[in-house]
Short mmCIF file of C-alpha atoms in Angstrom, two decimals:
data_model
loop_
_atom_site.label_atom_id
_atom_site.label_comp_id
_atom_site.label_asym_id
_atom_site.label_seq_id
_atom_site.Cartn_x
_atom_site.Cartn_y
_atom_site.Cartn_z
CA MET A 1 47.06 1.78 0.20
CA LYS A 2 44.10 -0.26 1.31
CA LEU A 3 39.76 -0.14 0.89
CA VAL A 4 38.31 -1.61 2.70
CA VAL A 5 33.57 -2.29 2.46
CA THR A 6 31.40 -2.37 4.81
CA GLU A 7 27.66 -2.85 5.23
CA GLU A 8 25.79 -1.33 7.77
CA ARG A 9 22.03 -1.51 8.74
CA TRP A 10 20.53 1.33 10.18
CA PRO A 11 17.02 1.04 12.17
CA THR A 12 14.31 3.75 10.93
CA ALA A 13 12.68 5.85 14.21
CA GLY A 14 10.00 4.96 12.24
CA VAL A 15 7.88 3.15 8.88
CA PHE A 16 9.52 5.77 6.52
CA THR A 17 6.91 5.25 3.75
CA ILE A 18 6.70 7.08 0.03
CA SER A 19 4.78 6.50 -2.67
CA ARG A 20 6.51 3.34 -3.22
CA GLY A 21 7.26 1.82 -0.50
CA SER A 22 8.12 1.97 3.84
CA LYS A 23 11.76 1.01 5.45
CA THR A 24 12.33 -0.28 8.41
CA GLU A 25 16.22 0.86 8.39
CA ALA A 26 18.74 2.23 6.16
CA ARG A 27 21.24 -0.37 4.55
CA VAL A 28 24.15 1.31 3.69
CA VAL A 29 28.06 0.73 2.12
CA VAL A 30 31.33 2.59 4.08
CA ALA A 31 34.27 2.67 2.36
CA ASP A 32 37.14 3.04 3.74
CA ILE A 33 40.15 3.46 1.62
CA ILE A 34 43.50 3.71 4.54
CA ASP A 35 47.28 5.13 3.75
CA GLY A 36 49.13 4.48 6.61
CA ALA A 37 48.53 6.90 8.98
CA ALA A 38 45.37 8.59 7.12
CA ALA A 39 42.55 7.55 6.04
CA GLY A 40 39.20 8.91 4.13
CA ARG A 41 35.60 7.49 4.00
CA GLY A 42 32.72 7.58 2.42
CA GLU A 43 29.06 6.38 2.96
CA ALA A 44 26.45 5.59 -0.12
CA VAL A 45 22.87 4.34 -0.01
CA PRO A 46 22.43 1.62 -2.84
CA TYR A 47 19.06 2.50 -4.73
CA ALA A 48 16.69 0.28 -6.53
CA ARG A 49 14.48 2.88 -7.82
CA TYR A 50 17.85 3.06 -9.91
CA GLY A 51 18.84 -0.40 -10.61
CA GLU A 52 20.78 -0.84 -7.36
CA SER A 53 21.42 -3.35 -4.56
CA ILE A 54 23.74 -3.40 -1.84
CA GLU A 55 25.27 -6.65 -3.86
CA SER A 56 25.68 -5.05 -6.50
CA VAL A 57 27.23 -1.17 -5.10
CA LEU A 58 29.33 -3.97 -3.79
CA ALA A 59 30.87 -5.92 -6.32
CA GLU A 60 30.93 -2.59 -8.42
CA ILE A 61 33.45 -1.77 -5.49
CA GLU A 62 35.38 -4.46 -5.99
CA THR A 63 36.20 -4.30 -10.04
CA ALA A 64 37.53 0.32 -8.55
CA ARG A 65 39.46 -1.89 -6.39
CA PRO A 66 43.04 -3.04 -8.19
CA ALA A 67 43.27 0.73 -9.49
CA ILE A 68 42.01 2.23 -5.95
CA GLU A 69 44.40 0.06 -4.21
CA ALA A 70 46.57 1.60 -7.11
CA GLY A 71 46.91 5.08 -5.84
CA LEU A 72 43.59 6.30 -8.58
CA ASP A 73 42.87 10.09 -8.17
CA ARG A 74 39.38 11.44 -7.75
CA ALA A 75 39.80 12.57 -11.66
CA ALA A 76 40.22 8.89 -12.83
CA LEU A 77 37.58 7.30 -10.50
CA GLN A 78 35.29 9.59 -13.01
CA THR A 79 36.19 8.10 -15.93
CA LEU A 80 36.63 4.54 -13.67
CA LEU A 81 33.41 4.16 -12.83
CA PRO A 82 29.11 5.33 -13.80
CA PRO A 83 27.12 8.30 -11.25
CA GLY A 84 25.94 6.01 -8.68
CA ALA A 85 26.25 5.07 -4.78
CA ALA A 86 29.14 2.44 -5.77
CA ARG A 87 31.76 5.45 -7.30
CA ASN A 88 29.53 8.29 -3.90
CA ALA A 89 31.03 5.92 -1.52
CA LEU A 90 34.97 5.81 -3.49
CA ASP A 91 34.69 9.94 -4.12
CA CYS A 92 33.17 11.16 -1.22
CA ALA A 93 36.51 8.60 0.91
CA LEU A 94 38.85 10.34 -2.27
CA TRP A 95 38.59 13.25 -0.64
CA ASP A 96 38.50 13.17 2.54
CA LEU A 97 41.61 11.20 2.37
CA GLU A 98 43.31 14.22 0.54
CA ALA A 99 41.72 16.52 3.30
CA LYS A 100 43.56 14.11 6.17
CA ARG A 101 46.68 13.87 3.99
CA SER A 102 46.82 17.14 3.91
CA GLY A 103 45.25 19.24 7.13
CA ARG A 104 43.02 20.69 4.64
CA ARG A 105 39.05 21.29 5.14
CA ALA A 106 37.35 19.23 2.44
CA TRP A 107 35.17 22.09 1.60
CA ALA A 108 38.62 24.40 1.36
CA MET A 109 39.70 22.05 -1.54
CA ALA A 110 36.48 22.87 -3.07
CA GLY A 111 36.98 26.50 -2.70
CA PHE A 112 34.26 27.81 -0.10
CA SER A 113 36.31 30.25 2.69
CA ARG A 114 34.30 29.05 4.27
CA LEU A 115 31.48 26.66 5.94
CA ASP A 116 27.64 28.04 6.49
CA PRO A 117 24.52 26.57 8.71
CA VAL A 118 21.57 26.01 7.02
CA LYS A 119 18.69 24.77 7.86
CA THR A 120 17.10 21.84 6.61
CA ALA A 121 13.91 20.64 5.73
CA TYR A 122 12.30 17.36 8.17
CA THR A 123 10.16 14.99 5.72
CA LEU A 124 7.11 13.58 7.06
CA SER A 125 6.29 9.81 6.04
CA LEU A 126 3.30 8.77 3.27
CA GLY A 127 0.57 8.53 5.60
CA SER A 128 -3.02 9.28 5.72
CA ALA A 129 -4.20 13.23 6.02
CA GLU A 130 -5.57 12.21 9.83
CA ALA A 131 -1.54 11.07 10.21
CA MET A 132 0.09 13.58 8.03
CA GLY A 133 -2.06 16.22 9.68
CA ALA A 134 -0.99 15.38 13.11
CA ALA A 135 2.54 15.04 12.57
CA ALA A 136 3.00 18.71 11.64
CA ARG A 137 1.87 19.35 13.89
CA ALA A 138 3.85 17.22 16.30
CA VAL A 139 6.95 19.29 13.65
CA ALA A 140 5.37 22.48 13.60
CA GLY A 141 8.66 24.58 14.94
CA ARG A 142 10.74 23.68 12.33
CA PRO A 143 11.09 26.73 9.21
CA LEU A 144 10.39 23.61 6.57
CA LEU A 145 8.50 20.82 5.78
CA LYS A 146 8.65 18.21 3.81
CA LEU A 147 5.68 16.22 2.80
CA LYS A 148 5.50 12.59 0.59
CA ILE A 149 2.43 12.43 -1.53
CA GLY A 150 1.06 9.76 -4.16
CA GLY A 151 -2.40 8.78 -3.97
CA PRO A 152 -5.51 10.37 -4.32
CA ASP A 153 -6.02 12.58 -1.08
CA ASP A 154 -3.13 14.58 -2.01
CA LEU A 155 -5.09 17.74 -1.74
CA ASP A 156 -6.07 16.47 1.65
CA ARG A 157 -2.97 15.69 2.79
CA VAL A 158 -1.32 18.73 2.09
CA GLU A 159 -4.40 20.40 4.12
CA ALA A 160 -3.75 18.55 6.99
CA VAL A 161 -0.59 19.62 7.31
CA ARG A 162 -1.33 22.69 6.49
CA ARG A 163 -3.21 23.05 9.85
CA GLY A 164 -1.09 21.16 11.53
CA ALA A 165 2.30 23.08 10.72
CA PRO A 166 0.50 26.81 9.82
CA LYS A 167 3.69 28.74 9.78
CA ALA A 168 5.95 26.32 7.90
CA ARG A 169 7.69 26.40 4.46
CA LEU A 170 6.04 23.37 3.04
CA ILE A 171 7.42 21.45 -0.04
CA VAL A 172 5.70 18.42 -1.74
CA ASP A 173 7.13 15.63 -2.86
CA ALA A 174 5.26 12.77 -5.60
CA ASN A 175 8.00 10.88 -6.26
CA GLU A 176 6.62 10.29 -9.57
CA ALA A 177 3.47 10.05 -8.24
CA LEU A 178 1.10 12.40 -10.86
CA SER A 179 -0.32 12.39 -13.89
CA LEU A 180 -0.06 15.82 -15.89
CA ASP A 181 -3.04 16.59 -14.93
CA ASP A 182 -3.18 15.27 -11.45
CA LEU A 183 -0.42 18.08 -11.52
CA LYS A 184 -3.06 20.58 -13.44
CA ARG A 185 -6.14 19.79 -10.88
CA LEU A 186 -4.03 20.20 -7.69
CA ALA A 187 -0.64 22.98 -8.40
CA PRO A 188 -3.37 25.81 -8.22
CA ASP A 189 -4.22 23.87 -5.03
CA PHE A 190 -0.96 23.64 -3.77
CA ALA A 191 -0.31 27.29 -4.18
CA ARG A 192 -3.09 28.19 -2.33
CA LEU A 193 -2.09 26.17 0.68
CA ASP A 194 1.50 28.36 -0.18
CA VAL A 195 3.92 25.04 -1.14
CA LYS A 196 6.82 26.76 -2.96
CA ALA A 197 7.72 23.39 -4.78
CA ILE A 198 6.92 20.21 -6.32
CA GLU A 199 9.87 17.98 -6.27
CA GLN A 200 9.55 14.91 -9.23
CA PRO A 201 5.58 15.25 -9.79
CA LEU A 202 6.12 13.10 -13.08
CA PRO A 203 7.34 9.92 -13.47
CA ALA A 204 11.96 9.96 -14.79
CA GLY A 205 10.83 8.50 -18.39
CA ALA A 206 7.33 10.45 -19.40
CA ASP A 207 8.40 14.14 -18.47
CA GLU A 208 8.84 16.00 -21.81
CA ALA A 209 5.14 16.53 -21.50
CA LEU A 210 5.68 19.48 -19.10
CA GLU A 211 7.97 21.55 -21.64
CA GLY A 212 5.31 23.80 -21.94
CA TYR A 213 3.83 23.37 -18.59
CA CYS A 214 4.08 26.95 -16.82
CA GLY A 215 2.27 25.84 -13.35
CA PRO A 216 2.07 28.83 -10.23
CA VAL A 217 4.33 26.24 -7.82
CA LEU A 218 7.96 25.81 -8.93
CA LEU A 219 9.37 22.66 -10.11
CA CYS A 220 11.63 20.24 -9.13
CA ALA A 221 13.42 17.38 -10.72
CA ASP A 222 14.76 13.95 -8.72
CA GLU A 223 14.88 11.04 -10.33
CA SER A 224 14.55 12.48 -13.75
CA ILE A 225 18.62 14.17 -13.42
CA HIS A 226 20.93 11.88 -11.96
CA SER A 227 24.60 14.21 -13.53
CA ARG A 228 25.24 17.15 -15.94
CA ALA A 229 23.53 14.06 -18.88
CA GLU A 230 20.33 14.60 -18.28
CA LEU A 231 20.89 18.88 -17.69
CA ASP A 232 20.22 20.07 -21.38
CA ALA A 233 16.91 18.33 -20.83
CA CYS A 234 15.73 19.32 -16.97
CA ALA A 235 16.35 22.60 -18.16
CA GLY A 236 13.44 22.47 -20.26
CA ARG A 237 10.95 21.80 -17.80
CA TYR A 238 11.97 22.12 -14.26
CA GLY A 239 12.77 25.45 -12.50
CA CYS A 240 14.77 23.37 -9.16
CA ILE A 241 17.48 20.73 -9.62
CA ASN A 242 17.69 17.72 -6.03
CA ILE A 243 21.42 17.03 -6.46
CA LYS A 244 22.02 13.94 -4.17
CA LEU A 245 25.58 12.19 -3.77
CA ASP A 246 24.14 9.03 -4.65
CA LYS A 247 23.44 9.94 -7.32
CA THR A 248 25.87 12.03 -9.42
CA GLY A 249 28.02 9.33 -8.20
CA GLY A 250 30.40 10.95 -4.78
CA LEU A 251 30.28 15.38 -4.80
CA THR A 252 32.84 15.62 -7.92
CA GLU A 253 30.80 15.53 -10.36
CA ALA A 254 27.47 17.75 -7.61
CA LEU A 255 30.13 19.98 -7.25
CA ALA A 256 30.04 20.57 -11.10
CA LEU A 257 26.29 19.55 -12.00
CA ARG A 258 25.56 22.91 -8.70
CA ALA A 259 27.85 25.34 -10.44
CA GLU A 260 26.35 24.22 -14.32
CA ALA A 261 22.59 24.12 -12.39
CA SER A 262 23.44 27.45 -10.93
CA ALA A 263 24.98 29.45 -13.94
CA ARG A 264 21.42 27.94 -15.91
CA GLY A 265 19.39 30.12 -13.58
CA LEU A 266 18.02 26.52 -12.14
CA GLU A 267 17.13 26.83 -8.29
CA ILE A 268 19.25 24.12 -6.35
CA MET A 269 18.13 21.26 -3.93
CA ALA A 270 20.42 19.46 -2.06
CA GLY A 271 19.42 16.19 -1.60
CA CYS A 272 19.60 12.71 0.12
CA MET A 273 18.83 9.52 0.21
CA LEU A 274 18.28 8.00 4.27
CA ALA A 275 21.96 7.64 5.78
CA THR A 276 23.70 8.84 8.54
CA SER A 277 26.12 11.82 9.05
CA LEU A 278 28.36 10.95 6.43
CA SER A 279 26.00 10.67 4.05
CA MET A 280 25.41 14.19 4.88
CA ALA A 281 28.53 15.98 5.68
CA PRO A 282 29.68 16.65 2.20
CA ALA A 283 27.19 17.30 1.06
CA MET A 284 26.74 21.08 3.29
CA MET A 285 28.58 21.43 0.85
CA ILE A 286 26.06 21.19 -1.99
CA ALA A 287 23.23 23.47 0.29
CA GLN A 288 25.30 26.02 0.67
CA GLY A 289 23.32 29.26 -1.17
CA ALA A 290 21.00 26.23 -1.90
CA ALA A 291 17.49 27.91 -2.71
CA PHE A 292 16.05 24.69 0.00
CA VAL A 293 17.84 22.03 1.16
CA ASP A 294 16.74 18.02 2.33
CA LEU A 295 19.42 16.37 4.48
CA ASP A 296 17.24 15.12 7.51
CA GLY A 297 18.27 11.72 7.19
CA PRO A 298 20.20 11.27 10.10
CA LEU A 299 16.60 12.86 12.24
CA LEU A 300 15.28 9.76 10.77
CA LEU A 301 16.74 7.44 12.30
CA ALA A 302 16.74 4.98 15.63
CA GLY A 303 20.49 6.78 15.58
CA ASP A 304 23.01 8.03 14.31
CA ARG A 305 26.81 8.13 13.84
CA GLU A 306 30.14 8.91 16.58
CA PRO A 307 30.45 11.61 16.31
CA GLY A 308 27.61 12.96 14.02
CA LEU A 309 26.61 16.19 12.69
CA SER A 310 25.19 18.68 14.84
CA PHE A 311 21.29 20.22 14.82
CA ILE A 312 19.85 22.97 16.77
CA GLY A 313 15.98 21.89 15.35
CA SER A 314 16.04 22.15 11.50
CA MET A 315 20.06 23.66 12.14
CA ILE A 316 23.05 21.84 11.15
CA GLU A 317 26.39 23.07 12.34
CA PRO A 318 29.12 23.37 10.35
CA TYR A 319 31.62 20.03 11.20
CA GLY A 320 34.98 19.44 12.01
CA PRO A 321 37.78 16.75 10.24
CA GLU A 322 36.48 14.20 13.11
CA VAL A 323 32.96 13.83 11.44
CA TRP A 324 34.35 13.63 8.03
CA GLY A 325 36.94 16.12 5.14
#
């Protein structure tokens, strides 16, 4: 077995802004695990919010190289590396490799009878109310919009988006930018504007304040939940969790988290970092039956890898093994 790891840069279609900053490119790490004629690929996005960088993820993968090239399996990988981007790249590459070796689809290996198409949210970058309203008008035909907020004009932003896209379902994503007082003040108006969910309103380290809070809009954890280790705490604070493979450390833990969270009655959002179709493809399993799907990373890039996922409007079609798995 041979492990090949590369860094890639993918320019965004425009400046992508959230409450923590802006991006003009997606920087990803791709792991290829090659075994003779079979090769598996996985893509991951190092995220500074979680203390990661391209360099730290490459170094972490290197610590696993001897075990990977000696034939380490997915189960052993879960204890070798912690949740995060490095383990995600390797875990997804091992899923893909196993599918290629066996001639079975990865979704069948995971216990799915088929892979259905899903409708993804389309994300509106943080900006002025006027700019976000104009952006909403341009994509008003999309069924689900996710808008980034994080400032004193948040209500104006949501109102402008609602005017621009009166028929769309809306998710509001604060990326930890609100206080509990902000949430209590904004939530009734968000409910009036038919917002379906508020994602990560409070900082992850301060969301114990949500225990006992009962607001009019569903709350969804993102930065507060990475793997099953945080599920107990989140279950008392949120009604929904955003599962991202770069947080869980791959599809293996993501599927386990999805199953346990669903058993507890939590809604599921299948989420992503800003990345290509190679990152989105395994997450399509998490999206099956999810309350919300947010796998629009390739739509926000200037170009996607080929072959990639097929997007028909906001619908993501099932993909073939040439894409992944």
